[in-house]
């Protein structure tokens, strides 16, 4: 490979050395003569292409030699004046002007564009620069208007248009000979050019303007903005590169703040970034207050927003480039670059104490500071914590700020997830509540499966932490998702199944939340409600796999002899029964056959729970208490679901408790004919039946016979307490729970206790009261045991 070489050093074919001797110019410096002497082909008709057609683009053998020749020929004032006069006449030809603006091609050995056009070569000659630039700029209004008309007809080519080529010559000059003159000429032609040309001219100003001309430029650009806000992006870029002094910068900020409410949405991110980056300690508060007041985050359903192009006929913009997403990105960038704006943000947002006064902007800036890291991260966390704990802000503010804009907060996703995780470990209830809301909003709002999985993984980490507070937060978040967004959560059922492996670590209330969530996910509903199908069969939202794993886990737990495992089986089955009762109500009006099948399944499951627990009195008492809590609870208490028991199920449960009570504790009280009286005053309260007891040292008598001889039954408390059969003695364990459930069932069916009136007034079989007065205590333990259950 040949080494890199300078084409100007290549020997010419006529044997001349690497540098030709430059002869002095003897004739008037006309355009044609200067071009010929520079050796540039394609610009004049009588060039060295004798006998051939003109070149489509200008060409030269040696561009460096051409530049040296131009500099030598135009090195004096007389030659410059003569050439400029001839150049002005020559450029009256539009085609020749176009050719003079095109890059010159090198034709010797290296065939590539040099990057410089003939006009660029002239502009790099300082004696000619200002005059050539003025000549070109005065051509802009004519050609820019023509270009604007052609663009309306769809025939414009911006890349090779004359205005674009002219402005390209003036960008990045090696040296500017007369900055003030060039700036004045640009401002002179600016108002009479087309919109696109004006935008490009504004971008040229920072390269040529001097500090003393900043004020004039600023006033001109502000006048343009007053007429048309479409120049906002170019004006902001110009101001950013001009390095304005503090006084002018403050005037610019005041003017731009007034434009904030009316600026186009697409220009809003750039405007906010400029305002925040340009703010200093003196005006940061004013700028932040104005920006906060001027940014109005509307609801995604706001009718003022453009209607989505569902037919996809228009240009499609990815969510990452939406105005909201760009605004968040630019805001984060500005706050990370300006410490004065950071301090003003903390002071402004921290001073808001009314919950309803907070805006989306407040959360946005705090998240931006959190993402900044370091001391600002801790300051943002402290500010948010203080607001939530002191009641200055609520979880509703977080949800309102994030709703519909989660995609725009994508760059702040790590900060949002970090805050939710941080608050879940707090002891303050407002912080844990905010954590639950934030987890729900993060899971529902994003449209990325990977980010939803990340939320679930974080919740799993809380569940496995062994810390009750963190577990409660995770379970509450999952319960809300299961009840309000179960079709979405059910898509990730495989992630949730792992919770079944850690059930032993949960308390009763946590188990209720776990199984309420699973019950909601696996609940059956009419097919029409699930997917709009006309089929009337019931379908499970959560899928059969999760449902099968849940049922298998509960059946195994209920079949275990350990009370701890039975506890899991009881709570889980009751949660499924609770959900099935609610589904039955929904199906009853939509599909009676499916509702009937669901009722049969409910009765079968409920009966299986009683059968599995009857041999364990303590577990049976737990079952009865759990049923009572479900019937007694109100909306928002416990697992968050109110137990609405349909009539067939409630009647079955009432009959079941009555059977348990009648079999174990109630006995008929004999009523001889002689004891029957016409009124309660004539009753015989002293009637005492013979009660068989296995211990001959004990005598049972009836206590608290409120109904007298009208009582048909009595409660056998002492006989099972002194029984030699351990299973009968253990029956007393579930007696209070059974009475509680009977009362709860009656409260649901009749709203009073008249159904067990006979039981409430009947006597109790307890030790003979005389043993406490004459010193004959008999079996001290059994007597006290009977009294204990009497008190319960």
PDB file of N, CA, C and O in Angstrom, residues 488-535:
ATOM      1  N   UNK A 488     -54.531  -9.519  34.614  1.00  0.00           N
ATOM      2  CA  UNK A 488     -53.132  -9.179  34.355  1.00  0.00           C
ATOM      3  C   UNK A 488     -52.196 -10.000  35.230  1.00  0.00           C
ATOM      4  O   UNK A 488     -51.187 -10.540  34.746  1.00  0.00           O
ATOM      5  N   UNK A 489     -52.518 -10.113  36.513  1.00  0.00           N
ATOM      6  CA  UNK A 489     -51.657 -10.867  37.421  1.00  0.00           C
ATOM      7  C   UNK A 489     -51.647 -12.356  37.087  1.00  0.00           C
ATOM      8  O   UNK A 489     -50.637 -13.033  37.281  1.00  0.00           O
ATOM      9  N   UNK A 490     -52.763 -12.861  36.572  1.00  0.00           N
ATOM     10  CA  UNK A 490     -52.838 -14.291  36.269  1.00  0.00           C
ATOM     11  C   UNK A 490     -51.870 -14.705  35.168  1.00  0.00           C
ATOM     12  O   UNK A 490     -51.523 -15.885  35.054  1.00  0.00           O
ATOM     13  N   UNK A 491     -51.389 -13.744  34.363  1.00  0.00           N
ATOM     14  CA  UNK A 491     -50.418 -14.073  33.331  1.00  0.00           C
ATOM     15  C   UNK A 491     -49.066 -14.467  33.923  1.00  0.00           C
ATOM     16  O   UNK A 491     -48.236 -15.046  33.230  1.00  0.00           O
ATOM     17  N   UNK A 492     -48.861 -14.151  35.188  1.00  0.00           N
ATOM     18  CA  UNK A 492     -47.599 -14.453  35.858  1.00  0.00           C
ATOM     19  C   UNK A 492     -47.829 -15.435  37.007  1.00  0.00           C
ATOM     20  O   UNK A 492     -47.160 -15.370  38.036  1.00  0.00           O
ATOM     21  N   UNK A 493     -48.798 -16.342  36.816  1.00  0.00           N
ATOM     22  CA  UNK A 493     -49.143 -17.293  37.877  1.00  0.00           C
ATOM     23  C   UNK A 493     -47.985 -18.218  38.217  1.00  0.00           C
ATOM     24  O   UNK A 493     -47.873 -18.692  39.346  1.00  0.00           O
ATOM     25  N   UNK A 494     -47.106 -18.481  37.242  1.00  0.00           N
ATOM     26  CA  UNK A 494     -45.975 -19.370  37.534  1.00  0.00           C
ATOM     27  C   UNK A 494     -45.034 -18.757  38.563  1.00  0.00           C
ATOM     28  O   UNK A 494     -44.381 -19.484  39.322  1.00  0.00           O
ATOM     29  N   UNK A 495     -44.952 -17.418  38.606  1.00  0.00           N
ATOM     30  CA  UNK A 495     -44.122 -16.759  39.606  1.00  0.00           C
ATOM     31  C   UNK A 495     -44.772 -16.823  40.989  1.00  0.00           C
ATOM     32  O   UNK A 495     -44.083 -16.844  42.006  1.00  0.00           O
ATOM     33  N   UNK A 496     -46.112 -16.837  41.013  1.00  0.00           N
ATOM     34  CA  UNK A 496     -46.814 -16.814  42.289  1.00  0.00           C
ATOM     35  C   UNK A 496     -46.866 -18.182  42.953  1.00  0.00           C
ATOM     36  O   UNK A 496     -47.027 -18.278  44.166  1.00  0.00           O
ATOM     37  N   UNK A 497     -46.766 -19.244  42.168  1.00  0.00           N
ATOM     38  CA  UNK A 497     -46.872 -20.595  42.732  1.00  0.00           C
ATOM     39  C   UNK A 497     -45.775 -20.873  43.755  1.00  0.00           C
ATOM     40  O   UNK A 497     -45.951 -21.712  44.651  1.00  0.00           O
ATOM     41  N   UNK A 498     -44.647 -20.170  43.645  1.00  0.00           N
ATOM     42  CA  UNK A 498     -43.551 -20.396  44.597  1.00  0.00           C
ATOM     43  C   UNK A 498     -43.917 -19.981  46.016  1.00  0.00           C
ATOM     44  O   UNK A 498     -43.282 -20.422  46.972  1.00  0.00           O
ATOM     45  N   UNK A 499     -44.929 -19.142  46.163  1.00  0.00           N
ATOM     46  CA  UNK A 499     -45.347 -18.724  47.501  1.00  0.00           C
ATOM     47  C   UNK A 499     -45.859 -19.911  48.299  1.00  0.00           C
ATOM     48  O   UNK A 499     -45.752 -19.940  49.538  1.00  0.00           O
ATOM     49  N   UNK A 500     -46.398 -20.913  47.633  1.00  0.00           N
ATOM     50  CA  UNK A 500     -46.957 -22.077  48.321  1.00  0.00           C
ATOM     51  C   UNK A 500     -45.891 -22.875  49.063  1.00  0.00           C
ATOM     52  O   UNK A 500     -46.229 -23.689  49.920  1.00  0.00           O
ATOM     53  N   UNK A 501     -44.622 -22.638  48.741  1.00  0.00           N
ATOM     54  CA  UNK A 501     -43.545 -23.368  49.416  1.00  0.00           C
ATOM     55  C   UNK A 501     -43.155 -22.744  50.753  1.00  0.00           C
ATOM     56  O   UNK A 501     -42.333 -23.315  51.477  1.00  0.00           O
ATOM     57  N   UNK A 502     -43.719 -21.594  51.091  1.00  0.00           N
ATOM     58  CA  UNK A 502     -43.309 -20.883  52.305  1.00  0.00           C
ATOM     59  C   UNK A 502     -44.496 -20.556  53.194  1.00  0.00           C
ATOM     60  O   UNK A 502     -44.464 -19.581  53.946  1.00  0.00           O
ATOM     61  N   UNK A 503     -45.539 -21.364  53.138  1.00  0.00           N
ATOM     62  CA  UNK A 503     -46.750 -21.061  53.887  1.00  0.00           C
ATOM     63  C   UNK A 503     -46.552 -21.183  55.389  1.00  0.00           C
ATOM     64  O   UNK A 503     -47.248 -20.530  56.171  1.00  0.00           O
ATOM     65  N   UNK A 504     -45.596 -22.018  55.832  1.00  0.00           N
ATOM     66  CA  UNK A 504     -45.427 -22.245  57.266  1.00  0.00           C
ATOM     67  C   UNK A 504     -44.950 -20.991  57.992  1.00  0.00           C
ATOM     68  O   UNK A 504     -45.128 -20.878  59.203  1.00  0.00           O
ATOM     69  N   UNK A 505     -44.350 -20.058  57.262  1.00  0.00           N
ATOM     70  CA  UNK A 505     -43.792 -18.868  57.908  1.00  0.00           C
ATOM     71  C   UNK A 505     -44.816 -17.756  58.100  1.00  0.00           C
ATOM     72  O   UNK A 505     -44.493 -16.744  58.727  1.00  0.00           O
ATOM     73  N   UNK A 506     -46.047 -17.919  57.601  1.00  0.00           N
ATOM     74  CA  UNK A 506     -47.039 -16.856  57.645  1.00  0.00           C
ATOM     75  C   UNK A 506     -47.952 -17.002  58.851  1.00  0.00           C
ATOM     76  O   UNK A 506     -48.257 -18.117  59.293  1.00  0.00           O
ATOM     77  N   UNK A 507     -48.399 -15.847  59.349  1.00  0.00           N
ATOM     78  CA  UNK A 507     -49.400 -15.838  60.413  1.00  0.00           C
ATOM     79  C   UNK A 507     -50.783 -16.093  59.817  1.00  0.00           C
ATOM     80  O   UNK A 507     -50.952 -16.190  58.594  1.00  0.00           O
ATOM     81  N   UNK A 508     -51.785 -16.197  60.701  1.00  0.00           N
ATOM     82  CA  UNK A 508     -53.142 -16.460  60.215  1.00  0.00           C
ATOM     83  C   UNK A 508     -53.638 -15.351  59.285  1.00  0.00           C
ATOM     84  O   UNK A 508     -54.221 -15.619  58.222  1.00  0.00           O
ATOM     85  N   UNK A 509     -53.429 -14.117  59.678  1.00  0.00           N
ATOM     86  CA  UNK A 509     -53.884 -13.011  58.832  1.00  0.00           C
ATOM     87  C   UNK A 509     -53.136 -12.981  57.510  1.00  0.00           C
ATOM     88  O   UNK A 509     -53.726 -12.676  56.454  1.00  0.00           O
ATOM     89  N   UNK A 510     -51.847 -13.319  57.534  1.00  0.00           N
ATOM     90  CA  UNK A 510     -51.085 -13.367  56.289  1.00  0.00           C
ATOM     91  C   UNK A 510     -51.549 -14.526  55.406  1.00  0.00           C
ATOM     92  O   UNK A 510     -51.627 -14.388  54.180  1.00  0.00           O
ATOM     93  N   UNK A 511     -51.859 -15.656  56.034  1.00  0.00           N
ATOM     94  CA  UNK A 511     -52.393 -16.773  55.262  1.00  0.00           C
ATOM     95  C   UNK A 511     -53.715 -16.405  54.603  1.00  0.00           C
ATOM     96  O   UNK A 511     -53.988 -16.797  53.458  1.00  0.00           O
ATOM     97  N   UNK A 512     -54.541 -15.665  55.317  1.00  0.00           N
ATOM     98  CA  UNK A 512     -55.805 -15.232  54.726  1.00  0.00           C
ATOM     99  C   UNK A 512     -55.568 -14.373  53.493  1.00  0.00           C
ATOM    100  O   UNK A 512     -56.246 -14.519  52.482  1.00  0.00           O
ATOM    101  N   UNK A 513     -54.579 -13.494  53.543  1.00  0.00           N
ATOM    102  CA  UNK A 513     -54.274 -12.670  52.378  1.00  0.00           C
ATOM    103  C   UNK A 513     -53.715 -13.509  51.234  1.00  0.00           C
ATOM    104  O   UNK A 513     -54.073 -13.291  50.075  1.00  0.00           O
ATOM    105  N   UNK A 514     -52.840 -14.457  51.573  1.00  0.00           N
ATOM    106  CA  UNK A 514     -52.256 -15.308  50.532  1.00  0.00           C
ATOM    107  C   UNK A 514     -53.346 -16.081  49.795  1.00  0.00           C
ATOM    108  O   UNK A 514     -53.432 -16.064  48.554  1.00  0.00           O
ATOM    109  N   UNK A 515     -54.199 -16.750  50.562  1.00  0.00           N
ATOM    110  CA  UNK A 515     -55.202 -17.601  49.920  1.00  0.00           C
ATOM    111  C   UNK A 515     -56.349 -16.792  49.327  1.00  0.00           C
ATOM    112  O   UNK A 515     -56.999 -17.247  48.388  1.00  0.00           O
ATOM    113  N   UNK A 516     -56.607 -15.594  49.848  1.00  0.00           N
ATOM    114  CA  UNK A 516     -57.582 -14.728  49.193  1.00  0.00           C
ATOM    115  C   UNK A 516     -57.086 -14.324  47.814  1.00  0.00           C
ATOM    116  O   UNK A 516     -57.856 -14.240  46.845  1.00  0.00           O
ATOM    117  N   UNK A 517     -55.783 -14.074  47.720  1.00  0.00           N
ATOM    118  CA  UNK A 517     -55.198 -13.743  46.417  1.00  0.00           C
ATOM    119  C   UNK A 517     -55.314 -14.910  45.452  1.00  0.00           C
ATOM    120  O   UNK A 517     -55.766 -14.765  44.306  1.00  0.00           O
ATOM    121  N   UNK A 518     -54.919 -16.116  45.910  1.00  0.00           N
ATOM    122  CA  UNK A 518     -55.006 -17.286  45.037  1.00  0.00           C
ATOM    123  C   UNK A 518     -56.456 -17.599  44.673  1.00  0.00           C
ATOM    124  O   UNK A 518     -56.748 -18.012  43.551  1.00  0.00           O
ATOM    125  N   UNK A 519     -57.355 -17.413  45.624  1.00  0.00           N
ATOM    126  CA  UNK A 519     -58.761 -17.677  45.344  1.00  0.00           C
ATOM    127  C   UNK A 519     -59.287 -16.730  44.278  1.00  0.00           C
ATOM    128  O   UNK A 519     -60.060 -17.125  43.389  1.00  0.00           O
ATOM    129  N   UNK A 520     -58.879 -15.474  44.330  1.00  0.00           N
ATOM    130  CA  UNK A 520     -59.320 -14.516  43.316  1.00  0.00           C
ATOM    131  C   UNK A 520     -58.746 -14.860  41.951  1.00  0.00           C
ATOM    132  O   UNK A 520     -59.416 -14.709  40.919  1.00  0.00           O
ATOM    133  N   UNK A 521     -57.492 -15.334  41.912  1.00  0.00           N
ATOM    134  CA  UNK A 521     -56.868 -15.665  40.636  1.00  0.00           C
ATOM    135  C   UNK A 521     -57.479 -16.898  39.993  1.00  0.00           C
ATOM    136  O   UNK A 521     -57.578 -16.988  38.766  1.00  0.00           O
ATOM    137  N   UNK A 522     -57.865 -17.843  40.817  1.00  0.00           N
ATOM    138  CA  UNK A 522     -58.401 -19.097  40.283  1.00  0.00           C
ATOM    139  C   UNK A 522     -59.912 -19.129  40.287  1.00  0.00           C
ATOM    140  O   UNK A 522     -60.510 -20.170  40.051  1.00  0.00           O
ATOM    141  N   UNK A 523     -60.550 -17.999  40.573  1.00  0.00           N
ATOM    142  CA  UNK A 523     -62.011 -17.966  40.662  1.00  0.00           C
ATOM    143  C   UNK A 523     -62.632 -18.242  39.305  1.00  0.00           C
ATOM    144  O   UNK A 523     -62.109 -17.861  38.260  1.00  0.00           O
ATOM    145  N   UNK A 524     -63.777 -18.887  39.335  1.00  0.00           N
ATOM    146  CA  UNK A 524     -64.534 -19.158  38.118  1.00  0.00           C
ATOM    147  C   UNK A 524     -65.479 -18.006  37.856  1.00  0.00           C
ATOM    148  O   UNK A 524     -65.983 -17.362  38.767  1.00  0.00           O
ATOM    149  N   UNK A 525     -65.721 -17.742  36.567  1.00  0.00           N
ATOM    150  CA  UNK A 525     -66.659 -16.698  36.184  1.00  0.00           C
ATOM    151  C   UNK A 525     -67.303 -17.098  34.870  1.00  0.00           C
ATOM    152  O   UNK A 525     -66.785 -17.952  34.148  1.00  0.00           O
ATOM    153  N   UNK A 526     -68.430 -16.516  34.530  1.00  0.00           N
ATOM    154  CA  UNK A 526     -69.048 -16.831  33.257  1.00  0.00           C
ATOM    155  C   UNK A 526     -68.108 -16.528  32.113  1.00  0.00           C
ATOM    156  O   UNK A 526     -67.395 -15.522  32.126  1.00  0.00           O
ATOM    157  N   UNK A 527     -68.112 -17.407  31.114  1.00  0.00           N
ATOM    158  CA  UNK A 527     -67.197 -17.248  29.990  1.00  0.00           C
ATOM    159  C   UNK A 527     -67.416 -15.938  29.272  1.00  0.00           C
ATOM    160  O   UNK A 527     -66.500 -15.329  28.744  1.00  0.00           O
ATOM    161  N   UNK A 528     -68.643 -15.461  29.212  1.00  0.00           N
ATOM    162  CA  UNK A 528     -68.919 -14.186  28.559  1.00  0.00           C
ATOM    163  C   UNK A 528     -68.226 -13.040  29.250  1.00  0.00           C
ATOM    164  O   UNK A 528     -67.763 -12.101  28.625  1.00  0.00           O
ATOM    165  N   UNK A 529     -68.115 -13.116  30.589  1.00  0.00           N
ATOM    166  CA  UNK A 529     -67.437 -12.051  31.322  1.00  0.00           C
ATOM    167  C   UNK A 529     -65.954 -12.127  31.161  1.00  0.00           C
ATOM    168  O   UNK A 529     -65.245 -11.145  31.227  1.00  0.00           O
ATOM    169  N   UNK A 530     -65.451 -13.343  30.936  1.00  0.00           N
ATOM    170  CA  UNK A 530     -64.006 -13.505  30.825  1.00  0.00           C
ATOM    171  C   UNK A 530     -63.472 -13.091  29.486  1.00  0.00           C
ATOM    172  O   UNK A 530     -62.447 -12.472  29.354  1.00  0.00           O
ATOM    173  N   UNK A 531     -64.165 -13.434  28.432  1.00  0.00           N
ATOM    174  CA  UNK A 531     -63.630 -13.103  27.132  1.00  0.00           C
ATOM    175  C   UNK A 531     -64.652 -12.757  26.110  1.00  0.00           C
ATOM    176  O   UNK A 531     -64.368 -12.667  24.927  1.00  0.00           O
ATOM    177  N   UNK A 532     -65.897 -12.558  26.487  1.00  0.00           N
ATOM    178  CA  UNK A 532     -66.914 -12.178  25.539  1.00  0.00           C
ATOM    179  C   UNK A 532     -67.491 -13.352  24.780  1.00  0.00           C
ATOM    180  O   UNK A 532     -68.243 -13.190  23.823  1.00  0.00           O
ATOM    181  N   UNK A 533     -67.162 -14.584  25.142  1.00  0.00           N
ATOM    182  CA  UNK A 533     -67.680 -15.743  24.445  1.00  0.00           C
ATOM    183  C   UNK A 533     -69.136 -15.970  24.799  1.00  0.00           C
ATOM    184  O   UNK A 533     -69.606 -15.660  25.884  1.00  0.00           O
ATOM    185  N   UNK A 534     -69.871 -16.566  23.852  1.00  0.00           N
ATOM    186  CA  UNK A 534     -71.276 -16.852  24.101  1.00  0.00           C
ATOM    187  C   UNK A 534     -71.471 -18.113  24.908  1.00  0.00           C
ATOM    188  O   UNK A 534     -72.572 -18.429  25.338  1.00  0.00           O
ATOM    189  N   UNK A 535     -70.398 -18.860  25.123  1.00  0.00           N
ATOM    190  CA  UNK A 535     -70.520 -20.081  25.910  1.00  0.00           C
ATOM    191  C   UNK A 535     -70.871 -19.740  27.341  1.00  0.00           C
ATOM    192  O   UNK A 535     -70.409 -18.771  27.916  1.00  0.00           O
TER     193      UNK A 535
END
